[in-house]
PDB file of C-alpha atoms in Angstrom:
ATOM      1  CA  UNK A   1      69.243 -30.772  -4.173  1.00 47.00           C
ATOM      2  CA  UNK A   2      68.407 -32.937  -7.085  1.00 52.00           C
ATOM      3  CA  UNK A   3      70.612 -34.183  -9.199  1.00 58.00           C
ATOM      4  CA  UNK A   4      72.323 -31.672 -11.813  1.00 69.00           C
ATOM      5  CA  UNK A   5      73.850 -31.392 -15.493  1.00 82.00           C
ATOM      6  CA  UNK A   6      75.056 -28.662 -16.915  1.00 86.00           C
ATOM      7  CA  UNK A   7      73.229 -27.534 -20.333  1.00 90.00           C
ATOM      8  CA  UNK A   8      75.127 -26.111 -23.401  1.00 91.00           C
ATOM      9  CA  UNK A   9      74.541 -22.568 -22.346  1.00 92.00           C
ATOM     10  CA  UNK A  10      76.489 -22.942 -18.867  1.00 92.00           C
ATOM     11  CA  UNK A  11      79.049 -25.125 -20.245  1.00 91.00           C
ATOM     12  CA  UNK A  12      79.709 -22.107 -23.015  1.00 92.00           C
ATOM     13  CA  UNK A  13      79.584 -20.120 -20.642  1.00 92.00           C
ATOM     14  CA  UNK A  14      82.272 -21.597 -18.216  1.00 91.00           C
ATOM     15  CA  UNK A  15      84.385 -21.994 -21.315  1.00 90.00           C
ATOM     16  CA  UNK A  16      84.435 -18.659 -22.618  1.00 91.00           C
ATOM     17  CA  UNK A  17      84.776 -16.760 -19.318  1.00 91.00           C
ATOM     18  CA  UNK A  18      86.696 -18.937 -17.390  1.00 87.00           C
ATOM     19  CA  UNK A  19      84.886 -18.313 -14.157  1.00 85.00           C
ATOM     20  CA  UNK A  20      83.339 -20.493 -11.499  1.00 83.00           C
ATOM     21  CA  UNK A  21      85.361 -23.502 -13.572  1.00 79.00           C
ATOM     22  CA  UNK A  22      85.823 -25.295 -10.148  1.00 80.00           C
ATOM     23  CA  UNK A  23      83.070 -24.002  -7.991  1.00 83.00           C
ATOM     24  CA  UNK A  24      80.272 -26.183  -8.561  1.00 85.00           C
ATOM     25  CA  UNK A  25      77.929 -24.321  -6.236  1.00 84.00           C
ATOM     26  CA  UNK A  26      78.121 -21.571  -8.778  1.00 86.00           C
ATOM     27  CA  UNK A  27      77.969 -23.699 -11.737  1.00 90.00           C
ATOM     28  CA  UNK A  28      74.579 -24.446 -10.266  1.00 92.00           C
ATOM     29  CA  UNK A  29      73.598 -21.159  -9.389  1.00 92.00           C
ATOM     30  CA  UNK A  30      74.671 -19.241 -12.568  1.00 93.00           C
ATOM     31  CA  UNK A  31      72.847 -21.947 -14.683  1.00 95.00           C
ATOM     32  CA  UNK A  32      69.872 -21.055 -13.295  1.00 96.00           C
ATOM     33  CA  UNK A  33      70.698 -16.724 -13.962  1.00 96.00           C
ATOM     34  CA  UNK A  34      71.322 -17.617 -17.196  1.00 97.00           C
ATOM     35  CA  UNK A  35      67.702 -18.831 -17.611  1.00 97.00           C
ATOM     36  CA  UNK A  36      66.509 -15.732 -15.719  1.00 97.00           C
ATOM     37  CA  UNK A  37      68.598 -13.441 -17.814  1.00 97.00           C
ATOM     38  CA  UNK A  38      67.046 -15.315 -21.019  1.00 96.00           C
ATOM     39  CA  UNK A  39      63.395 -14.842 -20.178  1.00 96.00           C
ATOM     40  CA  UNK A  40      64.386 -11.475 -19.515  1.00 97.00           C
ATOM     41  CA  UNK A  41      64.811 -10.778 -23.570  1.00 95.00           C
ATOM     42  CA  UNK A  42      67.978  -8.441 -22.695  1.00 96.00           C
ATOM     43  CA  UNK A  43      69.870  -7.517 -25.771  1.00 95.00           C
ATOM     44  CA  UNK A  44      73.026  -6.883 -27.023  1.00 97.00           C
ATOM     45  CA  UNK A  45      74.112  -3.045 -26.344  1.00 97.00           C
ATOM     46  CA  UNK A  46      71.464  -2.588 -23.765  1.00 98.00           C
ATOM     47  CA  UNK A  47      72.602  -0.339 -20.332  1.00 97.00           C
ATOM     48  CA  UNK A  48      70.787  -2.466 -17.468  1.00 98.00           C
ATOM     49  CA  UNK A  49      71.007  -1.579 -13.776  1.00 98.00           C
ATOM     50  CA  UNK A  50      70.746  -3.601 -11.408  1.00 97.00           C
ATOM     51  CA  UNK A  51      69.975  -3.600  -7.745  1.00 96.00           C
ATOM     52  CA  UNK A  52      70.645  -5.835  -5.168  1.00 93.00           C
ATOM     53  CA  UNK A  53      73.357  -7.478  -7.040  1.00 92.00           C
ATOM     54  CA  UNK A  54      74.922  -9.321  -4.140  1.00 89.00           C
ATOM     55  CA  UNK A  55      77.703 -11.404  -4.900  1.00 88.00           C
ATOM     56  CA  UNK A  56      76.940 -10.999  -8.929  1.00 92.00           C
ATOM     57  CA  UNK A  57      75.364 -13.847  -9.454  1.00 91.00           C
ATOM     58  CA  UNK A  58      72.924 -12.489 -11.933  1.00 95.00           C
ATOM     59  CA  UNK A  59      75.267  -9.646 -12.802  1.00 97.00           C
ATOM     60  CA  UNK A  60      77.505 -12.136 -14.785  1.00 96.00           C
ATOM     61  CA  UNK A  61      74.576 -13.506 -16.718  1.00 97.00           C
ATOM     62  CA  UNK A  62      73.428 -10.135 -17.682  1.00 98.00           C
ATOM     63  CA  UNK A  63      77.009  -8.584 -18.880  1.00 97.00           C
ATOM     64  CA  UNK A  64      77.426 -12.072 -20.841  1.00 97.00           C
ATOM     65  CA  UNK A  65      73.547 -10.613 -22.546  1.00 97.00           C
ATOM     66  CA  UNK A  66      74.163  -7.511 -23.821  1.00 97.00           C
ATOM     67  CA  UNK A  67      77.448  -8.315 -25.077  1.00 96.00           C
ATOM     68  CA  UNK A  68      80.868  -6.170 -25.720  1.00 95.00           C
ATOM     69  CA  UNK A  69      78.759  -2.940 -26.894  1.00 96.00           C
ATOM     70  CA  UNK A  70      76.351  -3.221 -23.242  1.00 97.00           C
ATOM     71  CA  UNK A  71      77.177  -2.378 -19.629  1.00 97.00           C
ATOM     72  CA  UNK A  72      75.999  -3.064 -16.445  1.00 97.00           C
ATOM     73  CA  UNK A  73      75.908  -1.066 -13.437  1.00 97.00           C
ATOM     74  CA  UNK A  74      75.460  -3.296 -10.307  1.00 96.00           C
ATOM     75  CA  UNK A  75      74.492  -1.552  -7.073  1.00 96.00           C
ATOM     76  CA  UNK A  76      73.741  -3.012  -3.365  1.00 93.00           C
ATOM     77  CA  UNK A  77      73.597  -1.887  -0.134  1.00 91.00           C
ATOM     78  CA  UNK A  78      75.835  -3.924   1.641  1.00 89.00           C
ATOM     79  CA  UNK A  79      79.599  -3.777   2.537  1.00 92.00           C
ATOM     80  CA  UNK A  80      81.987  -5.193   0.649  1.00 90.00           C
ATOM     81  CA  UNK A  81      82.831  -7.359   3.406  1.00 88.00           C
ATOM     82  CA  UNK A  82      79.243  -8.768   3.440  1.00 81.00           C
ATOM     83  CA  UNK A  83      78.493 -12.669   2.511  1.00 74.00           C
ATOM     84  CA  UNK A  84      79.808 -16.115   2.583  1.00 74.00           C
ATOM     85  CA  UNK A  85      81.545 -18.108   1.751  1.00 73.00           C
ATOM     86  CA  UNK A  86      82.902 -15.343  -0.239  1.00 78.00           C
ATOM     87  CA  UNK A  87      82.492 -12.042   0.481  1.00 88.00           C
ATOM     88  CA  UNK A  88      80.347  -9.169  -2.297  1.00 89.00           C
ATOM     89  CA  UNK A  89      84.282  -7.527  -2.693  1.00 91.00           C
ATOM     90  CA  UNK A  90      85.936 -11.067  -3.257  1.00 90.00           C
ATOM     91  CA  UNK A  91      83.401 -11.882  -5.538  1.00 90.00           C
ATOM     92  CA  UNK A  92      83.341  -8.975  -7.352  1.00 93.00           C
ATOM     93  CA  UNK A  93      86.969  -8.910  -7.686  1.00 93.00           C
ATOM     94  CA  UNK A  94      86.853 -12.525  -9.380  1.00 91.00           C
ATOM     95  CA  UNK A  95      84.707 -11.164 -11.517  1.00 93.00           C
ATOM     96  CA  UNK A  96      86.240  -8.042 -12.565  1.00 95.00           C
ATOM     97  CA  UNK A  97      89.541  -9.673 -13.396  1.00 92.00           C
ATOM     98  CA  UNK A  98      87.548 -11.896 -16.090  1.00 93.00           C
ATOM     99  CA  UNK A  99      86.752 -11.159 -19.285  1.00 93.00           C
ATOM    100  CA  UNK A 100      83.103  -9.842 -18.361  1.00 95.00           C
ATOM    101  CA  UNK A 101      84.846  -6.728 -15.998  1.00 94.00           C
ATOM    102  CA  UNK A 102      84.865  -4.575 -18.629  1.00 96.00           C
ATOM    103  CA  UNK A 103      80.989  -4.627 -18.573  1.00 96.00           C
ATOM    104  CA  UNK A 104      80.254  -4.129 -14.904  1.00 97.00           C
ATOM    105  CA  UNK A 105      80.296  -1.656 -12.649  1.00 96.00           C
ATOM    106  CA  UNK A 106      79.778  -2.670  -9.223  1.00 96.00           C
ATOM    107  CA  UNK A 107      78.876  -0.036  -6.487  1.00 95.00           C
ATOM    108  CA  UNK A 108      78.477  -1.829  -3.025  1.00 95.00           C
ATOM    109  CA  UNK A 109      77.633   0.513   0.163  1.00 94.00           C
ATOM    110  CA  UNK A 110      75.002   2.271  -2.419  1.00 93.00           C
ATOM    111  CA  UNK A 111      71.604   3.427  -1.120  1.00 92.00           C
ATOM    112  CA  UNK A 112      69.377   2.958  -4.322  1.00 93.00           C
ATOM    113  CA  UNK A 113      67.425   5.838  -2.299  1.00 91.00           C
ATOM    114  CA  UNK A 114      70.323   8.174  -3.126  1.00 91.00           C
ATOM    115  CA  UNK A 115      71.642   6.861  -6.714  1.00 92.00           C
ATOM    116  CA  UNK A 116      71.386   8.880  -9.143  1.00 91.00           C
ATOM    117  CA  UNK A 117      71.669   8.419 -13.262  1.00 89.00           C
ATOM    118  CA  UNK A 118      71.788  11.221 -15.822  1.00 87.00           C
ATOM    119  CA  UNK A 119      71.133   8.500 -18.584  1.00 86.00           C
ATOM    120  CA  UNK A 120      67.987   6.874 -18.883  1.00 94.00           C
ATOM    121  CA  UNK A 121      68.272   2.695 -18.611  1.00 97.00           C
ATOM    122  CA  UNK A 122      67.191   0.607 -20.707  1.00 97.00           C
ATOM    123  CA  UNK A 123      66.002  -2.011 -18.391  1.00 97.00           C
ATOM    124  CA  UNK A 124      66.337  -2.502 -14.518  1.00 98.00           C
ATOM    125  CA  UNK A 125      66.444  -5.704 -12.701  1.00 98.00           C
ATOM    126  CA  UNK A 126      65.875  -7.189  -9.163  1.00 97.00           C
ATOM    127  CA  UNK A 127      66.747 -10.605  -8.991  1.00 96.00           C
ATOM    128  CA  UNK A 128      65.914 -12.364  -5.853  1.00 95.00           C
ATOM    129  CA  UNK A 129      66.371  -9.730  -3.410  1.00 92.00           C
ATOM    130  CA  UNK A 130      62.743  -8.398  -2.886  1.00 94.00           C
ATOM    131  CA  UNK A 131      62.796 -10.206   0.595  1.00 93.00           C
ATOM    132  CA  UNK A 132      65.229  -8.258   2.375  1.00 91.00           C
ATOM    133  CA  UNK A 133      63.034  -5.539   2.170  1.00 91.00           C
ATOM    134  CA  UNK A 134      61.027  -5.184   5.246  1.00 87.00           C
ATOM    135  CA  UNK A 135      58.202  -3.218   4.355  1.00 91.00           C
ATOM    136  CA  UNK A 136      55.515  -3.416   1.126  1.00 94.00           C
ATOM    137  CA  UNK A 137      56.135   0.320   0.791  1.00 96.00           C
ATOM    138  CA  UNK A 138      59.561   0.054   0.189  1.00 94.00           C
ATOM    139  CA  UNK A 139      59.770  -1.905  -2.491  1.00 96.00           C
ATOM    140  CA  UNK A 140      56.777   0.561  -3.561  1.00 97.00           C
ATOM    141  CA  UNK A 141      59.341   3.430  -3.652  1.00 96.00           C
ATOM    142  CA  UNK A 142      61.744   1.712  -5.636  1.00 97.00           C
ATOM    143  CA  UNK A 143      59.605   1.137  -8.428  1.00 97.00           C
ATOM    144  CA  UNK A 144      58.085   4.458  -8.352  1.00 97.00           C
ATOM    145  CA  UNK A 145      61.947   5.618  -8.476  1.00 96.00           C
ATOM    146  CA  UNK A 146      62.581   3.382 -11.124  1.00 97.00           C
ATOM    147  CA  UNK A 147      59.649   4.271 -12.931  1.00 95.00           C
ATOM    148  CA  UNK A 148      61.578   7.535 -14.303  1.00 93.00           C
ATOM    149  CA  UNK A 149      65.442   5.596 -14.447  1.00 95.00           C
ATOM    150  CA  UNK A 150      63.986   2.727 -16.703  1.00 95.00           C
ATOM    151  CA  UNK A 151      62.524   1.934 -19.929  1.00 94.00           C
ATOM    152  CA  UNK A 152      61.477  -1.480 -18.585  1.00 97.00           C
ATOM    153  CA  UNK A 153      62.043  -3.706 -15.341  1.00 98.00           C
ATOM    154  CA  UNK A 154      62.340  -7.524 -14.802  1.00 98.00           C
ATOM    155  CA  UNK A 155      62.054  -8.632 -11.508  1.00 98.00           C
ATOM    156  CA  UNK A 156      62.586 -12.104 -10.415  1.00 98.00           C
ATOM    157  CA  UNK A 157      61.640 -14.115  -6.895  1.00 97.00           C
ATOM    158  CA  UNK A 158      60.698 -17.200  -5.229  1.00 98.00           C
ATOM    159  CA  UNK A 159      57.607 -18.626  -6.182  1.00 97.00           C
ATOM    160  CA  UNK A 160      55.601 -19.287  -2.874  1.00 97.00           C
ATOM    161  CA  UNK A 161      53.157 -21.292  -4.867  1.00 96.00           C
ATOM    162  CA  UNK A 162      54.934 -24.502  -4.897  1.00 95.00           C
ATOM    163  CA  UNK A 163      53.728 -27.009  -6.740  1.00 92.00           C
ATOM    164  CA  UNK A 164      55.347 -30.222  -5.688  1.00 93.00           C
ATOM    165  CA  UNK A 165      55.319 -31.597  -2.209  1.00 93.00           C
ATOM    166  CA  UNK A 166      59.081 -31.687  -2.791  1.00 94.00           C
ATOM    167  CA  UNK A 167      59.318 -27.677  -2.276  1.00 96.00           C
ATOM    168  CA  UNK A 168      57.072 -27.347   0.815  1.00 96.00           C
ATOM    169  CA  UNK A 169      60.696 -27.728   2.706  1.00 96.00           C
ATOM    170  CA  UNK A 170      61.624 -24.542   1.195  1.00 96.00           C
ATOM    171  CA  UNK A 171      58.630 -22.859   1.849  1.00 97.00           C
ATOM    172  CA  UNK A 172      58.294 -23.568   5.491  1.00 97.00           C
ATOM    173  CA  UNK A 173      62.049 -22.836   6.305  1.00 96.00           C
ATOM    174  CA  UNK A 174      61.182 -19.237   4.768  1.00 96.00           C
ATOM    175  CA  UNK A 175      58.287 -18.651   6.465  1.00 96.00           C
ATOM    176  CA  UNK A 176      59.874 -19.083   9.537  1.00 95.00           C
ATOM    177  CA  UNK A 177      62.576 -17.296   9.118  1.00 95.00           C
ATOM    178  CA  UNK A 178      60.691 -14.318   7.839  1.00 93.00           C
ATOM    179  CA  UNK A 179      58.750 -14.673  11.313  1.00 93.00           C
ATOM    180  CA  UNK A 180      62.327 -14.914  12.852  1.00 91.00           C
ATOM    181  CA  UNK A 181      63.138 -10.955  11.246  1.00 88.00           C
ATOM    182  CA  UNK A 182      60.303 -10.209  12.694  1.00 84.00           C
ATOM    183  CA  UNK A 183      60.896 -11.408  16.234  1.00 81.00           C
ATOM    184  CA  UNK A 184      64.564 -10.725  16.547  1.00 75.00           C
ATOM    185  CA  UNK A 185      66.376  -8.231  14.775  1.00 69.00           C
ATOM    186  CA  UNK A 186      68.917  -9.307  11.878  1.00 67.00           C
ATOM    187  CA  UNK A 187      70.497  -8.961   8.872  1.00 66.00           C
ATOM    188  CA  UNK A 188      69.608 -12.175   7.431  1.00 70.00           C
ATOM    189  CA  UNK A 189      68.531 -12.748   3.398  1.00 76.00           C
ATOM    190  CA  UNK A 190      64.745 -13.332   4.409  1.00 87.00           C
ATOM    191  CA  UNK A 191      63.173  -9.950   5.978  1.00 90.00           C
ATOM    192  CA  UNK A 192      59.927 -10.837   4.890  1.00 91.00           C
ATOM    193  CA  UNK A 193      58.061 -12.156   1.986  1.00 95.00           C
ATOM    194  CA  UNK A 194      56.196 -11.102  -1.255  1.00 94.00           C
ATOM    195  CA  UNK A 195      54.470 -13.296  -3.264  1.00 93.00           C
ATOM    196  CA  UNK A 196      53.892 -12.479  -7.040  1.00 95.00           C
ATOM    197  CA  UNK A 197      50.205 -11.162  -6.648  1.00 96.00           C
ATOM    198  CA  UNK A 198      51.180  -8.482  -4.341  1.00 96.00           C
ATOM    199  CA  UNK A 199      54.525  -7.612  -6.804  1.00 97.00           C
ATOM    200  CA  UNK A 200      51.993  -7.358  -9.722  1.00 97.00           C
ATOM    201  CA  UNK A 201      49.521  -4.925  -7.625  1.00 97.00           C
ATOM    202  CA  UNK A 202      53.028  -2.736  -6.586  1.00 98.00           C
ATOM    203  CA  UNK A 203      54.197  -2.902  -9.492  1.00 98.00           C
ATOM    204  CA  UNK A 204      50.682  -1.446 -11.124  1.00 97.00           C
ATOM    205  CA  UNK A 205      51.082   0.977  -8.472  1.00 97.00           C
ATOM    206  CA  UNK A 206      53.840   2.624  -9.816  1.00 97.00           C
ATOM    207  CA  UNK A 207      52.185   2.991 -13.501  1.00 97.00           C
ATOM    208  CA  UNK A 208      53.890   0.065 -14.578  1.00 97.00           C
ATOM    209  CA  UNK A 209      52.225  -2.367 -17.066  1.00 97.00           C
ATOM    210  CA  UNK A 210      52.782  -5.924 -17.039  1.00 97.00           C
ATOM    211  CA  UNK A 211      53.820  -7.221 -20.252  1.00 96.00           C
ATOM    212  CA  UNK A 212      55.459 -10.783 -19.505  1.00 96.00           C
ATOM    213  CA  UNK A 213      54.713 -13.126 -16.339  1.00 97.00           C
ATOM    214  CA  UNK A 214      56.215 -16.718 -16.334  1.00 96.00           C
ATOM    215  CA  UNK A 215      57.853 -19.194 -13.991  1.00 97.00           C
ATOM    216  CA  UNK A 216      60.979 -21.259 -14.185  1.00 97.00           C
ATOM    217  CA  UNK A 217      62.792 -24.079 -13.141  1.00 96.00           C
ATOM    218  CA  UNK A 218      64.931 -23.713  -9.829  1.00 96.00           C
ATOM    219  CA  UNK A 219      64.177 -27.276  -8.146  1.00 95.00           C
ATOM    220  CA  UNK A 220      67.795 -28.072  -8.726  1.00 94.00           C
ATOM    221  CA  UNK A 221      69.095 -25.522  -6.765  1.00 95.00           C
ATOM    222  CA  UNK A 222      70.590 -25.255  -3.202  1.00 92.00           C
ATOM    223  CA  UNK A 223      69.017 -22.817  -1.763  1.00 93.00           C
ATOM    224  CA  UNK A 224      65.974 -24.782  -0.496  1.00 94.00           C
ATOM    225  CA  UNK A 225      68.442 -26.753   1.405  1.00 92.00           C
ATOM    226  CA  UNK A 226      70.406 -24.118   2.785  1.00 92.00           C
ATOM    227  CA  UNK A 227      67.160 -22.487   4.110  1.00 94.00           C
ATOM    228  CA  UNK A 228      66.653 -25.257   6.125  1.00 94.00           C
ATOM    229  CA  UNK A 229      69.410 -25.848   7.703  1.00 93.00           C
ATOM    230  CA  UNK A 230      69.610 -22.178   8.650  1.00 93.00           C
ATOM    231  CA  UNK A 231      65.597 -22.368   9.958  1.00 95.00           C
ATOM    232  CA  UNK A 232      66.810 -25.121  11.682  1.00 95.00           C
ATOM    233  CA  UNK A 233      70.126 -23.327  13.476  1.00 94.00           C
ATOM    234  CA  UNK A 234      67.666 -20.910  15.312  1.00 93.00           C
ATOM    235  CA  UNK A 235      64.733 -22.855  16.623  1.00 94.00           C
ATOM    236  CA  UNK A 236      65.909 -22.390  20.185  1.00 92.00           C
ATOM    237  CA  UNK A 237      65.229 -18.289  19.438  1.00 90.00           C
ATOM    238  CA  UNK A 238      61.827 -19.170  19.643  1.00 89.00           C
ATOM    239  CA  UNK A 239      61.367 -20.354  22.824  1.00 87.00           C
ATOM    240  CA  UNK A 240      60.884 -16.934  24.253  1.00 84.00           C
ATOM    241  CA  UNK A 241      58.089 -15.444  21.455  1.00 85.00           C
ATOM    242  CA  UNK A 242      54.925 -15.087  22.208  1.00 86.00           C
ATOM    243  CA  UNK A 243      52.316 -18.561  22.536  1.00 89.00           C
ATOM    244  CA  UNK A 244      50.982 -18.105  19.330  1.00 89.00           C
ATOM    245  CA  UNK A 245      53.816 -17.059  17.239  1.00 89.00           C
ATOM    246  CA  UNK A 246      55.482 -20.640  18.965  1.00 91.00           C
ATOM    247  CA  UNK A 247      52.414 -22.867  17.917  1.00 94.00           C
ATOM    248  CA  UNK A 248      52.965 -21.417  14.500  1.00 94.00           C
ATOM    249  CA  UNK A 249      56.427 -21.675  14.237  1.00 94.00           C
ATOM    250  CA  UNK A 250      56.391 -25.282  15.778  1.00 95.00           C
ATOM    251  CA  UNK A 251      53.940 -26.498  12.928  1.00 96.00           C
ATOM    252  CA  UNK A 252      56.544 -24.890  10.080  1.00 96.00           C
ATOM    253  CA  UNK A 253      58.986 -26.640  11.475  1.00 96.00           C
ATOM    254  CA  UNK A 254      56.815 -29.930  11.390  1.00 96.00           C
ATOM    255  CA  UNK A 255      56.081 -29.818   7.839  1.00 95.00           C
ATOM    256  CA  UNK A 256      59.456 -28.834   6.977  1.00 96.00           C
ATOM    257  CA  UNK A 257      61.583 -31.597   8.839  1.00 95.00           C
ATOM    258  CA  UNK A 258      58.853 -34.181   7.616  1.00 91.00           C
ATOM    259  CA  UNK A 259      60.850 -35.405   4.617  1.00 72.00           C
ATOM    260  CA  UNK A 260      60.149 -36.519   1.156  1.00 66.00           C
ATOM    261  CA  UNK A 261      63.624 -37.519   0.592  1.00 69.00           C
ATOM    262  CA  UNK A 262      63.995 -35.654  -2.485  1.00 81.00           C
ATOM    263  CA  UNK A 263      63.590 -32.268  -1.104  1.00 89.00           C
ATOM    264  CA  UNK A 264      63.078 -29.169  -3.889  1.00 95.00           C
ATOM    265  CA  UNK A 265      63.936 -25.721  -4.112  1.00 96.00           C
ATOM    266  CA  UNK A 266      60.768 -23.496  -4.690  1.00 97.00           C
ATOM    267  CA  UNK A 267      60.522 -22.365  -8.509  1.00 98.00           C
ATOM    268  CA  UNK A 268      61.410 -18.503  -9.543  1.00 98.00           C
ATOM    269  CA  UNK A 269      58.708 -16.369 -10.519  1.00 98.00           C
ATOM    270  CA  UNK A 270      59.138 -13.250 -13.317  1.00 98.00           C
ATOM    271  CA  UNK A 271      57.199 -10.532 -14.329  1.00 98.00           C
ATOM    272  CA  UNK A 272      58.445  -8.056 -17.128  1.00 98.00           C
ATOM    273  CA  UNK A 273      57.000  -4.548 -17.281  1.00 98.00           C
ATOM    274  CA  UNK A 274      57.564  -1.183 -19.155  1.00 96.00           C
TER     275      UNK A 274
END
């Protein structure tokens, strides 16, 4: 990770909710929400749902958007006893007890396939969680679903188009471990991977129309790391795939474990449509 400062909107943050005051890893990762949340234009008063919330990373920037008068209904799949090193519950339960609870609702063991809203949102976001799903066509039917739930949708991912040697780390370790999901069977946070090209053409799929497209900043953040050293945990898994799938995999993990000694997290990417 490279080196990190907090900016005037974190520390404001931090200061006016009181959370993640000693939890630098979140300090980190919220900073870079915030900037998602603010290229997202959300308002004050808006009603934004959100899916794949996890451990409310992004949820927390968005309730701090649309201010006393807004909500937020956070939804994900998973259990509440899902994710380190704290759980979705744990987390959520930090976060309910601050002053931003009043703002969220968080719904965890919820099937967006089965949710149901009788009020129409004003925007819907999915925030780096477009690579658990496993197929193209699912995240097809989510935005076709969403296409009669939402005024507008933001949607926010890993860039794959790196631009600085830095990030190829990052890159390689998700490669293979969307190869990995492929091979052997888990519940891991990399099922396989979209790219922003193929977003845009689902997206236009579902009679959505682009209006915004941008990148931003995440070099600073862990994740990149963490990648690695989980790519790296389950090498050994490969030893039993197929010849090719081995000389592939074997060449990721060249590249990646070829340092630069200042090793990057990739970029986010966003795209805004109505």
């Amino acid at each position: 990770m490279t080196s990190f400062q907090l900016n005037e909107k974190t520390a404001a943050f931090l200061a006016n909710y009181k959370l993640f005051e000693d939890d630098v890893i979140q300090q980190v990762q919220l900073q870079h929400r915030l900037s998602l949340v603010e290229a997202f234009a959300i308002q004050t008063g808006m009603h934004v749902l959100e899916i794949g919330c996890g451990q409310g990373d992004t949820t927390v920037a968005i309730a701090d958007a649309v201010g006393e008068n807004g909500f937020v209904t956070a939804i994900d799949i998973a259990s509440p006893d899902y994710g380190a090193p704290l759980t979705l519950g744990q987390s959520a339960d930090r976060i309910m007890n601050s002053a931003l609870g009043k703002r969220i609702s968080f719904q965890f063991e919820t099937d967006f396939d089965k949710f149901e809203s009788t009020a129409l949102f004003d925007m819907a976001v999915l925030s780096h969680c477009s690579w658990y799903f496993k197929r193209p066509e699912d995240v097809l039917h989510y935005f076709k679903k969403l296409r009669g739930m939402t005024k507008r949708l933001c949607f926010a991912e890993w860039d794959l188009d790196f631009t600085s040697m830095a990030q190829r780390a990052h890159f390689c370790a998700a490669s293979i471990l969307a190869l990995y999901s492929n091979f052997i069977n888990n519940d891991g946070n990399i099922q396989n991977l979209f790219d922003k090209t193929q977003i845009k053409q689902l997206l236009k799929q579902a009679d959505f129309q682009i209006e915004k497209q941008l990148v931003v900043d995440a070099t600073y953040l862990q994740d990149g790391q963490w990648e690695k050293s989980y790519a790296n945990s389950i090498r050994q898994q490969f030893s039993h795939a197929l010849p090719m799938i081995q000389t592939l995999v074997n060449s990721y993990y060249e590249l990646m474990n070829t340092s630069t000694g200042n090793e990057q997290s990739l970029n986010s990417f966003i795209l805004c449509a109505h």
